[in-house]
């Protein structure tokens, strides 16, 4: 199981190296989020009644946009790989 350190009532997650690479990829992709992505994520958060607990709203919505963008790009990558496999057969 992954190691979780607890300091000052906050948990710090230390992911394995493979996950760290994916996390950094997601952070890079999150920088390309548009206002359309932000609007979608804000709507989803409102629909699920999600609110930031300890941080500011801007950081909370940036986090949601990063996850959303990463999912979009991963879906595109998977579709390209599927098409490439189909062409090779």
PDB file of C-alpha atoms in Angstrom:
ATOM      1  CA  UNK A   1       0.000   0.000   0.000  1.00  0.00           C
ATOM      2  CA  UNK A   2       1.141   3.572  -0.581  1.00  0.00           C
ATOM      3  CA  UNK A   3       2.820   5.467   2.207  1.00  0.00           C
ATOM      4  CA  UNK A   4       0.880   8.282   3.847  1.00  0.00           C
ATOM      5  CA  UNK A   5       2.660  10.610   6.272  1.00  0.00           C
ATOM      6  CA  UNK A   6       0.621  12.548   8.763  1.00  0.00           C
ATOM      7  CA  UNK A   7       1.969  15.874  10.027  1.00  0.00           C
ATOM      8  CA  UNK A   8       0.071  18.660  11.731  1.00  0.00           C
ATOM      9  CA  UNK A   9      -3.255  16.939  10.987  1.00  0.00           C
ATOM     10  CA  UNK A  10      -2.580  16.998   7.226  1.00  0.00           C
ATOM     11  CA  UNK A  11      -1.902  13.899   5.176  1.00  0.00           C
ATOM     12  CA  UNK A  12       0.825  13.888   2.561  1.00  0.00           C
ATOM     13  CA  UNK A  13       0.588  11.203  -0.070  1.00  0.00           C
ATOM     14  CA  UNK A  14       3.850   9.907  -1.521  1.00  0.00           C
ATOM     15  CA  UNK A  15       3.018   8.177  -4.815  1.00  0.00           C
ATOM     16  CA  UNK A  16       5.206   5.549  -6.473  1.00  0.00           C
ATOM     17  CA  UNK A  17       7.493   6.816  -9.259  1.00  0.00           C
ATOM     18  CA  UNK A  18       5.159   5.684 -12.074  1.00  0.00           C
ATOM     19  CA  UNK A  19       2.272   7.602 -10.534  1.00  0.00           C
ATOM     20  CA  UNK A  20       4.474  10.650 -10.020  1.00  0.00           C
ATOM     21  CA  UNK A  21       5.114  10.801 -13.771  1.00  0.00           C
ATOM     22  CA  UNK A  22       1.377  10.652 -14.502  1.00  0.00           C
ATOM     23  CA  UNK A  23       0.687  13.300 -11.872  1.00  0.00           C
ATOM     24  CA  UNK A  24       3.251  15.645 -13.413  1.00  0.00           C
ATOM     25  CA  UNK A  25       1.759  14.965 -16.861  1.00  0.00           C
ATOM     26  CA  UNK A  26      -1.679  15.889 -15.522  1.00  0.00           C
ATOM     27  CA  UNK A  27      -0.340  19.092 -13.943  1.00  0.00           C
ATOM     28  CA  UNK A  28       1.234  20.123 -17.260  1.00  0.00           C
ATOM     29  CA  UNK A  29      -2.001  19.424 -19.147  1.00  0.00           C
ATOM     30  CA  UNK A  30      -4.046  21.317 -16.574  1.00  0.00           C
ATOM     31  CA  UNK A  31      -2.251  24.494 -17.582  1.00  0.00           C
ATOM     32  CA  UNK A  32      -4.095  24.350 -20.916  1.00  0.00           C
ATOM     33  CA  UNK A  33      -7.581  24.386 -19.402  1.00  0.00           C
ATOM     34  CA  UNK A  34      -9.918  26.914 -20.989  1.00  0.00           C
ATOM     35  CA  UNK A  35     -12.788  28.925 -19.573  1.00  0.00           C
ATOM     36  CA  UNK A  36     -15.087  26.321 -21.130  1.00  0.00           C
ATOM     37  CA  UNK A  37     -13.373  23.607 -19.072  1.00  0.00           C
ATOM     38  CA  UNK A  38     -13.601  25.784 -15.972  1.00  0.00           C
ATOM     39  CA  UNK A  39     -17.289  26.404 -16.546  1.00  0.00           C
ATOM     40  CA  UNK A  40     -17.938  22.672 -16.967  1.00  0.00           C
ATOM     41  CA  UNK A  41     -16.009  21.801 -13.788  1.00  0.00           C
ATOM     42  CA  UNK A  42     -17.770  24.510 -11.797  1.00  0.00           C
ATOM     43  CA  UNK A  43     -21.113  23.150 -12.989  1.00  0.00           C
ATOM     44  CA  UNK A  44     -20.162  19.607 -12.023  1.00  0.00           C
ATOM     45  CA  UNK A  45     -18.988  20.746  -8.589  1.00  0.00           C
ATOM     46  CA  UNK A  46     -22.255  22.609  -8.082  1.00  0.00           C
ATOM     47  CA  UNK A  47     -24.277  19.587  -9.221  1.00  0.00           C
ATOM     48  CA  UNK A  48     -22.489  17.372  -6.686  1.00  0.00           C
ATOM     49  CA  UNK A  49     -22.506  20.112  -4.037  1.00  0.00           C
ATOM     50  CA  UNK A  50     -18.704  20.043  -3.794  1.00  0.00           C
ATOM     51  CA  UNK A  51     -16.987  22.952  -2.089  1.00  0.00           C
ATOM     52  CA  UNK A  52     -13.393  23.594  -1.054  1.00  0.00           C
ATOM     53  CA  UNK A  53     -12.834  22.936   2.635  1.00  0.00           C
ATOM     54  CA  UNK A  54      -9.405  24.351   3.446  1.00  0.00           C
ATOM     55  CA  UNK A  55      -8.250  26.186   0.341  1.00  0.00           C
ATOM     56  CA  UNK A  56      -9.413  28.961  -1.880  1.00  0.00           C
ATOM     57  CA  UNK A  57     -11.982  28.359  -4.625  1.00  0.00           C
ATOM     58  CA  UNK A  58      -9.568  29.157  -7.449  1.00  0.00           C
ATOM     59  CA  UNK A  59      -7.242  26.332  -6.409  1.00  0.00           C
ATOM     60  CA  UNK A  60     -10.175  23.923  -6.011  1.00  0.00           C
ATOM     61  CA  UNK A  61     -11.503  24.611  -9.514  1.00  0.00           C
ATOM     62  CA  UNK A  62      -7.997  24.504 -10.999  1.00  0.00           C
ATOM     63  CA  UNK A  63      -7.625  21.036  -9.481  1.00  0.00           C
ATOM     64  CA  UNK A  64     -10.919  19.882 -11.000  1.00  0.00           C
ATOM     65  CA  UNK A  65      -9.935  21.303 -14.409  1.00  0.00           C
ATOM     66  CA  UNK A  66      -6.588  19.501 -14.236  1.00  0.00           C
ATOM     67  CA  UNK A  67      -8.297  16.164 -13.622  1.00  0.00           C
ATOM     68  CA  UNK A  68     -10.828  16.877 -16.376  1.00  0.00           C
ATOM     69  CA  UNK A  69      -8.144  17.826 -18.929  1.00  0.00           C
ATOM     70  CA  UNK A  70      -6.039  14.798 -18.028  1.00  0.00           C
ATOM     71  CA  UNK A  71      -9.026  12.530 -18.610  1.00  0.00           C
ATOM     72  CA  UNK A  72      -9.717  14.177 -21.958  1.00  0.00           C
ATOM     73  CA  UNK A  73      -6.146  13.803 -23.151  1.00  0.00           C
ATOM     74  CA  UNK A  74      -5.881  10.225 -21.897  1.00  0.00           C
ATOM     75  CA  UNK A  75      -9.059   9.390 -23.830  1.00  0.00           C
ATOM     76  CA  UNK A  76      -7.606  10.923 -26.994  1.00  0.00           C
ATOM     77  CA  UNK A  77      -4.353   9.009 -26.505  1.00  0.00           C
ATOM     78  CA  UNK A  78      -6.232   5.732 -25.983  1.00  0.00           C
ATOM     79  CA  UNK A  79      -8.310   6.322 -29.123  1.00  0.00           C
ATOM     80  CA  UNK A  80      -5.197   7.080 -31.190  1.00  0.00           C
ATOM     81  CA  UNK A  81      -3.511   3.922 -29.893  1.00  0.00           C
ATOM     82  CA  UNK A  82      -6.623   1.879 -30.730  1.00  0.00           C
ATOM     83  CA  UNK A  83      -6.717   3.278 -34.255  1.00  0.00           C
ATOM     84  CA  UNK A  84      -3.009   2.675 -34.713  1.00  0.00           C
ATOM     85  CA  UNK A  85      -3.402  -0.967 -33.635  1.00  0.00           C
ATOM     86  CA  UNK A  86      -6.303  -1.305 -36.092  1.00  0.00           C
ATOM     87  CA  UNK A  87      -4.187  -0.018 -38.978  1.00  0.00           C
ATOM     88  CA  UNK A  88      -1.299  -2.384 -38.194  1.00  0.00           C
ATOM     89  CA  UNK A  89      -3.454  -5.513 -38.353  1.00  0.00           C
TER      90      UNK A  89
END
